[in-house]
XYZ file of C-alpha atoms in Angstrom:
763
model
C 158.727 63.279 63.636
C 156.753 60.164 64.533
C 155.643 61.849 67.816
C 154.304 64.928 66.034
C 152.366 62.701 63.644
C 150.768 60.897 66.596
C 149.637 64.191 68.144
C 148.031 65.296 64.861
C 146.071 62.044 64.644
C 144.840 62.444 68.246
C 143.616 65.999 67.584
C 141.718 64.896 64.479
C 140.051 62.085 66.427
C 139.043 64.518 69.222
C 137.538 66.981 66.728
C 135.561 64.207 65.120
C 134.127 63.181 68.495
C 133.119 66.795 69.301
C 131.523 67.325 65.887
C 129.647 64.044 66.246
C 128.226 65.192 69.601
C 127.290 68.614 68.238
C 125.589 67.034 65.285
C 123.753 64.734 67.646
C 122.645 67.675 69.904
C 119.624 68.472 67.811
C 116.450 69.464 69.688
C 113.620 67.294 68.402
C 110.842 69.753 69.340
C 110.475 73.244 67.975
C 108.529 75.796 70.034
C 106.860 79.031 68.969
C 105.342 81.357 71.609
C 102.987 84.199 70.693
C 101.434 86.801 72.997
C 98.737 89.130 71.722
C 99.448 92.688 72.799
C 98.593 94.515 74.906
C 99.195 92.004 77.683
C 97.292 92.454 80.933
C 99.116 92.359 84.252
C 96.559 89.780 85.403
C 98.029 86.340 84.660
C 94.596 84.742 84.382
C 93.817 86.954 81.363
C 96.373 84.918 79.376
C 94.370 81.681 79.593
C 90.801 82.805 80.354
C 88.260 84.345 78.036
C 86.827 83.766 74.605
C 89.943 84.740 72.653
C 93.423 83.304 73.050
C 95.944 85.853 74.357
C 98.889 83.420 74.451
C 99.465 80.652 71.884
C 102.132 77.928 72.118
C 102.829 75.878 68.975
C 104.823 72.605 69.260
C 106.299 70.534 66.399
C 108.016 67.144 66.719
C 110.757 67.130 64.060
C 112.358 63.795 65.046
C 111.107 61.236 62.505
C 112.947 58.495 64.392
C 110.541 59.031 67.292
C 107.108 59.271 65.714
C 105.460 59.875 69.105
C 106.694 61.935 72.068
C 104.979 62.395 75.434
C 105.993 65.772 76.809
C 105.084 68.445 79.329
C 105.788 72.178 79.283
C 107.820 74.422 81.583
C 106.782 78.083 81.652
C 109.327 80.834 82.376
C 108.280 84.454 82.911
C 111.194 86.876 83.223
C 110.462 90.438 84.322
C 112.314 93.542 85.423
C 111.880 92.841 89.132
C 110.306 89.387 89.235
C 110.808 85.925 87.744
C 108.400 82.969 87.691
C 109.232 79.379 86.689
C 107.251 76.153 86.762
C 108.312 73.746 89.463
C 109.920 70.505 88.287
C 107.388 68.536 90.287
C 103.848 69.663 89.763
C 100.539 68.632 88.316
C 100.871 69.119 84.556
C 98.968 67.458 81.700
C 100.840 65.276 79.208
C 100.939 66.384 75.601
C 101.393 63.827 72.823
C 103.405 65.036 69.836
C 103.242 63.068 66.595
C 106.143 63.588 64.234
C 105.498 66.279 61.650
C 102.115 67.320 63.082
C 102.029 70.726 64.862
C 100.095 71.025 68.113
C 98.707 74.379 69.244
C 97.986 75.089 72.929
C 96.050 78.048 74.328
C 93.409 79.101 76.871
C 92.561 76.150 79.189
C 95.475 74.102 77.826
C 97.844 76.574 79.500
C 95.897 77.095 82.737
C 97.891 74.572 84.873
C 101.148 76.307 84.020
C 99.853 79.669 85.327
C 98.570 78.139 88.563
C 100.464 79.902 91.376
C 100.845 76.582 93.210
C 102.915 75.318 90.271
C 105.158 78.391 90.050
C 108.407 79.271 91.783
C 108.516 83.024 92.509
C 111.641 85.152 92.930
C 112.106 88.919 93.184
C 109.024 89.560 95.329
C 107.388 87.557 98.136
C 104.966 84.883 96.953
C 102.388 86.249 99.410
C 102.481 89.634 97.674
C 101.721 88.051 94.310
C 98.891 85.998 95.812
C 97.487 89.025 97.621
C 97.367 90.933 94.331
C 95.422 88.109 92.720
C 98.287 87.150 90.439
C 98.945 90.646 89.108
C 102.457 91.273 87.817
C 104.309 94.468 88.806
C 104.886 97.047 86.074
C 107.832 96.341 83.788
C 109.152 94.509 80.716
C 108.426 90.774 80.530
C 109.499 87.837 78.375
C 107.333 84.685 78.196
C 109.263 81.498 77.392
C 108.180 77.851 77.158
C 110.491 74.817 77.424
C 109.489 71.287 76.400
C 110.526 68.422 78.689
C 110.216 64.720 77.876
C 107.775 63.221 80.365
C 109.662 60.011 81.141
C 113.279 61.205 81.315
C 112.772 64.838 82.332
C 115.245 65.802 79.605
C 114.951 69.196 77.891
C 114.085 68.527 74.238
C 113.564 72.099 72.984
C 115.970 74.978 72.463
C 115.419 77.330 75.398
C 117.040 80.184 73.463
C 114.480 80.008 70.664
C 111.273 79.428 72.611
C 110.389 82.946 73.825
C 107.856 85.518 72.710
C 109.066 89.090 71.997
C 109.390 91.250 75.161
C 106.233 93.104 76.190
C 105.606 96.061 78.509
C 103.022 95.336 81.189
C 101.556 98.023 83.421
C 98.582 98.730 85.672
C 96.829 102.056 85.108
C 95.109 104.410 87.527
C 91.317 104.896 87.339
C 89.922 108.125 85.861
C 90.133 111.531 87.538
C 86.752 113.172 88.090
C 86.437 116.789 86.954
C 82.869 118.126 86.874
C 80.809 118.696 88.936
C 83.564 119.415 91.448
C 83.617 117.679 94.797
C 81.261 119.377 97.259
C 80.050 121.868 94.642
C 76.624 123.500 94.802
C 74.866 123.056 91.446
C 71.948 125.374 90.690
C 68.716 123.613 89.723
C 67.182 124.771 86.457
C 64.332 123.657 84.218
C 65.103 121.758 82.092
C 67.910 120.186 84.093
C 71.154 119.619 82.165
C 74.260 118.690 84.172
C 77.553 117.856 82.469
C 79.656 115.120 84.093
C 83.261 114.974 82.925
C 86.312 112.858 83.786
C 89.872 112.349 82.539
C 91.293 108.884 81.710
C 94.773 108.156 83.023
C 95.759 105.162 80.888
C 96.043 106.794 77.472
C 99.832 107.143 77.677
C 100.407 103.424 78.278
C 100.013 100.256 76.139
C 96.687 99.762 77.925
C 95.270 102.447 75.642
C 95.004 99.713 72.989
C 92.146 98.144 74.937
C 88.623 99.336 74.252
C 87.685 101.189 77.439
C 84.112 101.597 78.631
C 83.135 103.856 81.503
C 80.427 102.831 83.917
C 78.693 105.929 85.315
C 76.847 105.562 88.625
C 74.714 108.275 90.262
C 73.357 107.824 93.798
C 71.043 110.025 95.847
C 72.543 110.489 99.331
C 69.775 110.670 101.900
C 71.761 111.159 105.107
C 73.924 114.299 105.028
C 75.395 113.432 108.438
C 77.309 110.478 106.977
C 80.424 110.954 104.881
C 79.361 110.848 101.214
C 82.050 108.253 100.474
C 80.603 105.975 103.166
C 76.956 106.579 102.246
C 77.525 105.940 98.533
C 77.737 102.162 98.824
C 74.640 101.872 101.020
C 72.196 103.320 98.474
C 70.903 101.832 95.209
C 71.911 103.694 92.046
C 69.510 106.351 90.854
C 71.013 106.027 87.384
C 73.673 103.768 85.923
C 74.918 103.519 82.358
C 78.030 102.807 80.298
C 79.645 105.008 77.680
C 82.811 105.136 75.601
C 83.047 108.924 75.973
C 84.589 110.874 78.855
C 81.629 113.257 79.132
C 78.028 112.507 80.014
C 75.088 114.909 79.755
C 72.439 114.258 82.384
C 69.226 115.737 81.066
C 65.431 115.434 81.103
C 65.574 111.901 79.630
C 67.284 110.567 82.766
C 65.589 109.989 86.155
C 64.699 113.378 87.703
C 66.877 114.878 90.425
C 65.306 116.943 93.183
C 66.487 120.366 94.361
C 67.759 120.429 97.921
C 69.190 116.906 97.654
C 72.787 115.682 97.687
C 74.051 113.323 95.001
C 77.196 111.232 94.685
C 78.758 109.927 91.488
C 81.547 107.591 90.482
C 83.166 106.243 87.318
C 84.473 102.734 86.754
C 86.857 102.157 83.852
C 86.452 98.744 82.187
C 88.975 97.464 79.623
C 87.562 95.094 76.986
C 88.545 93.133 73.906
C 85.444 91.701 72.301
C 83.462 90.023 75.052
C 86.472 89.668 77.369
C 87.123 92.038 80.281
C 90.694 92.738 81.387
C 91.803 93.823 84.833
C 94.275 96.604 83.960
C 93.225 99.246 86.516
C 93.945 99.677 90.213
C 90.987 99.650 92.604
C 89.146 97.495 90.070
C 88.849 100.601 87.863
C 86.762 102.578 90.377
C 87.436 106.305 90.642
C 87.146 108.512 93.696
C 83.589 109.354 94.796
C 82.490 112.942 94.163
C 79.330 114.567 95.482
C 77.379 117.764 94.874
C 74.341 119.565 96.264
C 71.499 120.415 93.892
C 70.083 123.783 94.873
C 67.046 125.769 93.917
C 67.421 128.140 90.976
C 69.492 130.626 92.928
C 71.695 132.758 90.697
C 74.585 134.646 92.363
C 74.471 138.471 92.490
C 75.645 140.409 89.440
C 77.403 143.773 88.883
C 79.957 143.016 91.590
C 82.545 145.731 92.300
C 85.175 146.560 94.948
C 86.313 149.978 96.176
C 89.436 150.229 98.352
C 89.830 153.270 100.629
C 90.956 154.066 104.184
C 92.348 150.574 104.764
C 89.037 148.882 103.899
C 87.529 147.185 100.854
C 83.880 148.010 100.171
C 82.155 145.342 98.048
C 78.891 146.182 96.265
C 76.543 144.264 93.962
C 73.088 144.383 92.415
C 70.291 143.009 94.650
C 69.188 139.407 94.113
C 65.494 139.209 95.107
C 65.557 135.461 95.883
C 68.371 135.761 98.425
C 67.550 136.429 102.062
C 71.236 136.711 103.063
C 74.371 137.716 101.173
C 77.866 136.351 101.666
C 81.253 137.737 100.604
C 84.104 135.221 100.734
C 87.705 136.419 100.396
C 91.242 135.122 100.720
C 94.786 135.986 99.668
C 95.317 135.695 95.935
C 97.711 133.222 94.362
C 97.308 130.355 96.826
C 94.608 127.779 96.081
C 95.024 126.312 99.575
C 94.439 129.599 101.407
C 91.376 129.596 103.642
C 88.293 131.525 102.611
C 87.068 134.117 105.139
C 83.640 135.658 104.912
C 81.514 138.684 105.689
C 77.720 138.331 105.803
C 75.241 141.053 104.991
C 71.524 141.608 104.576
C 72.137 144.508 102.182
C 73.767 144.490 98.724
C 77.053 145.696 100.173
C 79.715 144.625 102.672
C 83.012 145.937 104.019
C 86.193 143.872 104.448
C 88.080 145.454 107.340
C 90.882 143.022 108.166
C 92.684 142.881 104.824
C 96.447 143.410 105.175
C 98.025 146.395 103.356
C 100.257 145.476 100.445
C 98.463 142.180 99.811
C 96.280 141.048 96.908
C 92.952 139.362 97.558
C 90.414 137.434 95.535
C 86.754 137.460 96.490
C 83.391 136.145 95.383
C 79.869 137.227 96.230
C 77.009 134.841 96.838
C 74.215 134.153 99.234
C 71.398 131.867 100.298
C 67.967 131.414 98.764
C 67.089 128.627 101.213
C 68.348 127.325 104.539
C 71.574 125.295 104.639
C 72.547 126.239 101.091
C 74.600 128.892 99.371
C 75.466 129.883 95.825
C 78.676 131.726 94.971
C 79.527 133.789 91.916
C 82.699 134.286 89.909
C 86.004 135.194 91.539
C 87.110 138.849 91.405
C 90.192 140.567 92.851
C 91.333 143.717 94.640
C 94.644 144.934 96.051
C 95.225 146.715 99.337
C 97.729 149.580 98.929
C 100.925 149.213 100.934
C 101.476 151.350 104.010
C 104.446 152.229 106.188
C 106.015 149.534 108.332
C 103.998 150.851 111.258
C 100.400 151.733 110.557
C 97.817 153.549 112.583
C 96.733 152.116 115.878
C 97.119 153.197 119.443
C 99.991 151.639 121.402
C 98.505 151.104 124.824
C 96.134 154.083 124.442
C 92.342 154.040 124.447
C 90.583 155.842 121.636
C 87.905 158.343 122.476
C 85.131 156.597 120.551
C 81.636 158.018 120.337
C 79.048 155.711 118.774
C 75.929 157.188 117.243
C 74.312 153.746 116.939
C 73.227 152.241 120.270
C 70.907 149.537 118.916
C 72.011 146.151 120.265
C 72.656 143.395 117.708
C 70.706 140.314 118.804
C 72.365 137.689 116.576
C 76.070 136.955 116.155
C 77.801 133.784 115.010
C 81.356 132.422 115.091
C 83.506 133.797 112.242
C 81.590 137.113 112.307
C 83.680 140.303 112.277
C 83.193 143.396 114.459
C 85.204 146.560 115.091
C 86.577 147.354 118.551
C 87.657 150.939 118.064
C 90.134 150.855 115.179
C 90.795 147.121 115.468
C 88.945 144.364 113.581
C 87.978 141.413 115.781
C 86.885 138.046 114.408
C 85.063 135.588 116.665
C 86.099 131.929 116.909
C 83.740 130.786 119.684
C 80.594 132.558 120.801
C 77.655 132.106 123.137
C 74.788 134.327 124.156
C 72.220 136.539 122.447
C 72.421 140.311 122.726
C 75.167 139.925 125.338
C 78.039 137.704 124.256
C 80.969 135.774 125.723
C 83.636 133.783 123.945
C 87.011 133.993 122.189
C 88.441 135.425 119.001
C 91.449 137.209 117.602
C 92.298 140.838 117.015
C 94.460 142.224 114.208
C 97.146 144.614 115.497
C 98.572 146.908 112.800
C 101.625 148.176 114.708
C 102.804 144.593 115.356
C 103.046 143.737 111.686
C 99.325 142.893 111.373
C 99.768 139.881 113.626
C 96.681 138.245 115.140
C 96.476 137.905 118.904
C 94.003 135.805 120.858
C 91.371 137.606 122.907
C 88.604 136.557 125.254
C 85.551 138.495 126.357
C 82.598 138.274 128.709
C 79.243 140.043 128.454
C 80.073 142.376 125.586
C 77.464 144.127 123.478
C 77.658 144.959 119.774
C 75.491 147.409 117.856
C 73.810 146.754 114.527
C 76.759 148.430 112.788
C 78.949 145.593 114.140
C 80.807 147.916 116.540
C 81.762 147.056 120.114
C 79.600 149.282 122.306
C 79.976 147.737 125.759
C 82.521 145.490 127.464
C 86.220 144.755 127.047
C 88.388 142.382 125.029
C 91.252 140.836 127.001
C 94.352 139.370 125.351
C 95.206 135.878 126.579
C 98.893 135.339 127.370
C 100.022 131.972 128.697
C 103.730 131.169 128.847
C 102.972 127.454 128.524
C 100.946 127.818 125.337
C 101.585 129.091 121.844
C 100.327 132.647 121.498
C 98.280 133.834 118.572
C 95.695 131.721 116.803
C 95.946 128.513 114.863
C 97.512 129.246 111.502
C 95.382 126.709 109.629
C 92.087 128.218 110.781
C 92.796 131.903 111.367
C 95.932 133.408 109.853
C 95.565 133.954 106.134
C 98.092 131.769 104.320
C 100.869 133.746 102.659
C 102.885 132.664 99.643
C 105.620 131.260 101.864
C 107.609 128.074 101.646
C 105.083 126.039 103.644
C 102.196 126.845 101.284
C 104.392 126.245 98.233
C 105.330 122.796 99.573
C 101.650 122.033 100.133
C 100.870 122.919 96.499
C 103.855 120.899 95.280
C 102.558 117.714 96.934
C 99.566 117.717 94.578
C 101.553 118.628 91.444
C 101.987 115.884 88.842
C 103.702 115.629 85.485
C 100.282 115.600 83.836
C 99.904 119.289 84.735
C 100.547 121.721 81.892
C 103.989 123.245 81.388
C 102.956 126.729 82.555
C 101.691 125.340 85.886
C 104.967 123.500 86.522
C 106.975 126.582 85.561
C 104.933 128.794 87.908
C 105.468 126.314 90.721
C 109.230 126.383 90.091
C 109.199 130.191 90.146
C 107.229 130.173 93.417
C 109.789 127.793 94.942
C 112.672 130.027 93.855
C 110.933 133.156 95.177
C 110.258 131.562 98.564
C 113.835 130.243 98.680
C 115.241 133.707 97.908
C 113.230 135.226 100.764
C 113.590 132.517 103.402
C 116.617 130.282 102.886
C 120.340 130.619 103.573
C 122.575 130.479 100.502
C 123.447 126.780 100.774
C 119.821 125.647 101.079
C 118.700 128.190 98.475
C 121.137 126.731 95.921
C 119.789 123.222 96.458
C 116.194 124.451 96.286
C 116.807 126.344 93.030
C 118.464 123.264 91.522
C 115.425 121.152 92.449
C 113.065 123.776 90.979
C 115.020 123.755 87.707
C 114.812 119.953 87.635
C 111.019 120.131 87.930
C 110.801 122.191 84.749
C 113.437 120.097 82.972
C 111.651 116.864 83.921
C 108.374 118.251 82.575
C 110.057 119.159 79.268
C 111.637 115.702 78.973
C 108.353 114.021 79.948
C 106.329 115.835 77.275
C 108.955 115.034 74.633
C 109.032 111.359 75.679
C 105.229 111.107 75.600
C 105.189 112.498 72.056
C 107.963 110.111 71.076
C 105.947 107.236 72.550
C 102.832 108.236 70.632
C 104.803 108.362 67.371
C 106.704 105.086 67.957
C 106.072 102.412 65.315
C 108.213 99.504 66.534
C 108.411 97.670 69.881
C 112.006 98.838 70.278
C 111.072 102.487 69.732
C 108.171 102.167 72.153
C 110.404 100.545 74.770
C 112.982 103.333 74.450
C 110.308 106.021 74.718
C 108.712 104.327 77.718
C 112.082 104.255 79.460
C 112.459 107.989 78.831
C 109.011 108.543 80.345
C 110.043 106.578 83.442
C 113.306 108.519 83.696
C 111.434 111.834 83.513
C 108.954 110.676 86.157
C 111.806 109.646 88.457
C 113.569 112.969 87.909
C 110.346 114.823 88.733
C 109.723 112.780 91.890
C 113.348 113.188 92.999
C 113.056 116.963 92.564
C 109.876 117.043 94.658
C 111.561 114.973 97.364
C 114.571 117.306 97.353
C 112.309 120.347 97.828
C 110.593 118.638 100.760
C 113.961 117.570 102.218
C 115.376 121.102 102.040
C 112.219 122.492 103.616
C 112.496 119.986 106.477
C 116.121 120.996 106.997
C 114.998 124.627 107.045
C 112.304 123.837 109.636
C 114.860 122.018 111.790
C 117.187 125.001 111.453
C 114.388 127.391 112.441
C 113.669 125.177 115.437
C 117.354 125.326 116.407
C 117.642 129.109 116.155
C 114.211 129.829 117.692
C 115.578 129.335 121.192
C 118.454 131.699 120.422
C 116.020 134.409 119.266
C 113.864 133.970 122.387
C 116.975 134.340 124.551
C 118.019 137.451 122.611
C 114.605 139.065 123.105
C 114.698 138.304 126.840
C 118.172 139.821 127.124
C 116.968 142.868 125.210
C 114.145 143.329 127.691
C 116.623 143.121 130.576
C 118.797 145.713 128.843
C 115.734 147.904 128.310
C 114.823 148.125 132.003
C 116.839 151.322 132.226
C 114.614 152.806 129.493
C 111.526 152.643 131.683
C 111.416 156.295 132.723
C 107.651 156.389 133.156
C 108.092 157.682 136.731
C 110.237 160.557 135.397
C 107.772 161.492 132.673
C 105.499 163.746 134.840
C 108.533 165.721 136.067
C 109.823 166.156 132.512
C 106.357 167.286 131.423
C 106.201 169.806 134.293
C 109.678 171.133 133.430
C 108.665 171.613 129.812
C 105.455 173.402 130.831
C 107.414 175.682 133.171
C 109.840 176.496 130.377
C 106.956 177.202 128.025
C 104.928 179.413 130.344
C 106.757 180.803 133.374
C 110.114 181.468 131.732
C 108.555 182.842 128.579
C 106.341 185.360 130.384
C 103.137 183.452 129.593
C 100.362 182.303 131.865
C 98.629 178.961 131.625
C 94.845 179.142 131.648
C 91.942 176.745 131.435
C 89.376 179.461 130.810
C 87.654 178.531 127.577
C 86.125 181.978 127.347
C 89.410 183.640 126.516
C 89.666 184.145 122.774
C 92.880 183.316 120.987
C 93.847 184.549 117.554
C 96.898 183.175 115.760
C 98.102 184.900 112.661
C 100.147 183.516 109.800
C 103.201 181.725 111.193
C 106.371 181.901 109.100
C 109.543 179.856 109.750
C 112.572 181.893 110.845
C 116.219 180.820 110.650
C 118.481 182.105 113.419
C 122.248 182.187 113.501
C 124.148 180.722 116.466
C 124.780 184.264 117.784
C 121.053 185.040 117.720
C 120.120 181.958 119.809
C 119.897 183.082 123.434
C 120.771 181.014 126.488
C 117.072 180.872 127.386
C 116.296 179.382 123.958
C 119.058 176.811 124.371
C 117.759 175.925 127.836
C 114.227 175.607 126.460
C 115.413 173.333 123.630
C 117.240 171.162 126.151
C 114.150 170.776 128.347
C 111.970 169.844 125.360
C 114.586 167.396 124.090
C 114.755 165.718 127.517
C 110.979 165.311 127.556
C 110.861 163.731 124.083
C 113.827 161.480 124.881
C 112.173 160.241 128.070
C 108.878 159.758 126.248
C 110.628 157.772 123.489
C 112.374 155.573 126.083
C 109.039 154.791 127.709
C 107.497 153.842 124.366
C 110.524 151.739 123.432
C 110.329 149.841 126.717
C 106.620 149.174 126.174
C 107.326 147.842 122.690
C 110.156 145.576 123.866
C 107.931 144.255 126.665
C 105.130 143.548 124.185
C 107.523 141.780 121.800
C 108.983 139.670 124.608
C 105.511 138.723 125.819
C 104.353 137.728 122.338
C 107.529 135.821 121.414
C 107.880 134.074 124.754
C 108.470 130.550 123.449
C 110.440 128.976 120.571
C 107.127 127.707 119.196
C 105.827 131.258 118.780
C 109.052 132.208 116.967
C 108.672 129.275 114.562
C 105.014 130.033 113.873
C 104.801 133.816 113.663
C 108.188 135.511 113.214
C 108.464 134.876 109.464
C 105.166 136.762 108.979
C 106.083 139.686 111.265
C 106.353 142.706 108.966
C 107.235 145.213 111.698
C 110.297 143.251 112.844
C 111.210 142.051 109.328
C 111.000 138.535 110.706
C 111.756 136.704 107.445
C 114.994 138.644 106.963
C 115.976 138.147 110.598
C 115.414 134.384 110.440
C 117.361 134.090 107.183
C 120.311 136.040 108.637
C 120.427 133.999 111.836
C 120.115 130.687 109.954
C 122.926 131.686 107.589
C 125.190 132.631 110.491
C 124.277 129.407 112.296
C 125.212 127.292 109.264
C 128.514 129.179 109.031
C 129.368 128.087 112.563
C 128.895 131.320 114.493
C 128.503 130.924 118.247
C 125.209 131.524 120.022
C 126.595 134.620 121.759
C 127.321 136.222 118.384
C 123.870 135.290 117.068
C 122.189 136.854 120.106
C 123.981 140.128 119.376
C 122.795 139.999 115.745
C 119.161 139.478 116.797
C 119.250 142.252 119.405
C 120.721 144.713 116.926
C 118.128 143.771 114.286
C 115.253 144.393 116.711
C 116.787 147.679 117.868
C 117.063 148.855 114.261
C 113.378 148.157 113.694
C 112.409 149.851 116.976
C 114.155 153.012 115.815
C 112.128 152.910 112.578
C 108.910 152.417 114.550
C 109.656 155.250 116.988
C 110.777 157.656 114.269
C 107.625 156.976 112.259
C 105.654 158.914 114.874
C 102.794 156.433 114.628
C 102.723 155.565 118.314
C 101.728 159.055 119.361
C 98.466 159.022 117.414
């Protein structure tokens, strides 16, 4: 019993000692830290300027020590970075008298923000110094500890000396809208040009700053220098600041001259009172845009298109000021498709190389002065679809008689002429009246593919028709056949063009634009991708739309937020939506790269299959037997039918109304059966010859894996997209190359049968 009593006494004594220590652990200095929001990412903005952005209040509550000499220790804790004052640094001493608060701000705090006095973790110190002391985007907490100068002992409560968390971010400079980059602006009296831009910081805390926009206009004298490079070498023609995002440049501003090029730029400047805050990347400077100011040169009106006979005839009302007209056209639905053009001196032009079954957009303009052009509004037309094999002579020369024999003296690269039934567009050209150079020809019966041609000493009439000379196709087994896709082949709505559009798509685009992009991705995936890749692509497309929906909802939630906690939650949702959107874009690009690698892998298999098919087709080449078959058919038609062949044009022939007659098997004589057999043999031999020619042409065109990768997906005649998709699917399922070669050969044979049965090659 005595032992238990002793233990109880010991416990009581221990508790008394602990309580005495806890009671003694009172922090003599109270600290209050305030940061005025919004907080700039630039550390120097917290202690520079005319208004305090960070205030530290100290109070000595220890009446037993009426005077304390202390120094501060700054702690900045962020999402990815932490900064803390070194224990040994150059800091001023602060004297605290008991009961008297001391407030520190501006220059009082400058030593603590000096990078030489800060320990940096999370990112390299050099990166922070290189950025001029700018903090990365994220949430930050600013805390201040008080340390006694002599002992180095902490004399403030580090858990109660922090300001509320703040979100710090750096915003992008404005996006320039109008006038568009490289645009031709018509000069009018009086001159009124609207400049417009879009701020990109309104969805962040930086929107709380008062933002001014510095507008700078420069006249660019040297058109041979890139406008972006020339901009900084010239003094401003006009410079002003505005709080609006639109500026009207009118008669009150310095005059601009027609025929000159001008560059313009916006700088966003964030202010609070007289203080300027560095919250923008690139010091707030936007991209440099430029435009050409032209004479008063209105585009033609009353524009119309008429489609007939595989051509599109464009007409318009004459524009007296224009000395040359220009029709630009491209495939509809792809903003990155290249514009092609047809020039004319009359108020009409004909587009001859448009592909059947495709939609086009076009615009009509012209030139009122040298080195300038004005274009009108965009219109559209659609070429009606035709059979898989369209007109065109397979290895046959048309009997062309030209009524116009006037030689055209002036031709330029990118001009279009007709060589028989085939449109030819020039890429390089030299000469006058007689021309040499290169170009490409559109071949209808090969799926409207373009094939390179070269020519020497040709002549063209004023109707843009080839009247003298020959165009030779250029085949080289070491080089990719056809022309460069980026400069010649009109861009289709395929996966490659969709990916190109997706690169420039941002969450700031409207919902309909994002949805259309997702639909375009799904459509291209359905046409081009095997099932496994298609599933991944569709999932990524759905995530694009879902991310846009979540982003818009989060932005609205952020705008409506009233408390720091609500704002922080909404900002996190915005970041999550942005990440989801970026991840979806990356997944689309990844799948497309996998598809390209797969195409590259199967391209060699397809080339091998085509070569094998040509070897198999050698037995089809019955061209030496064709004359004998023709003679046998003629003999059956004339000699055995009691007829005589004649070449006398003077003999009159009258043919009455011919009616079809159906004969029974008993009524068909042996002579008729023999005649049918001879005719059938002739047509079979003729078909074999044509088939061999087609296979030879296909093998010559698709001679390398590179040509397969570039052109096969656009080959309508061979259904190249379907063939590639089938082979890629089989390849992913582990089928052997020998099996894939059989699949390709059979696919080509099926299409050859369609081509031969269409009876287009005999025209």
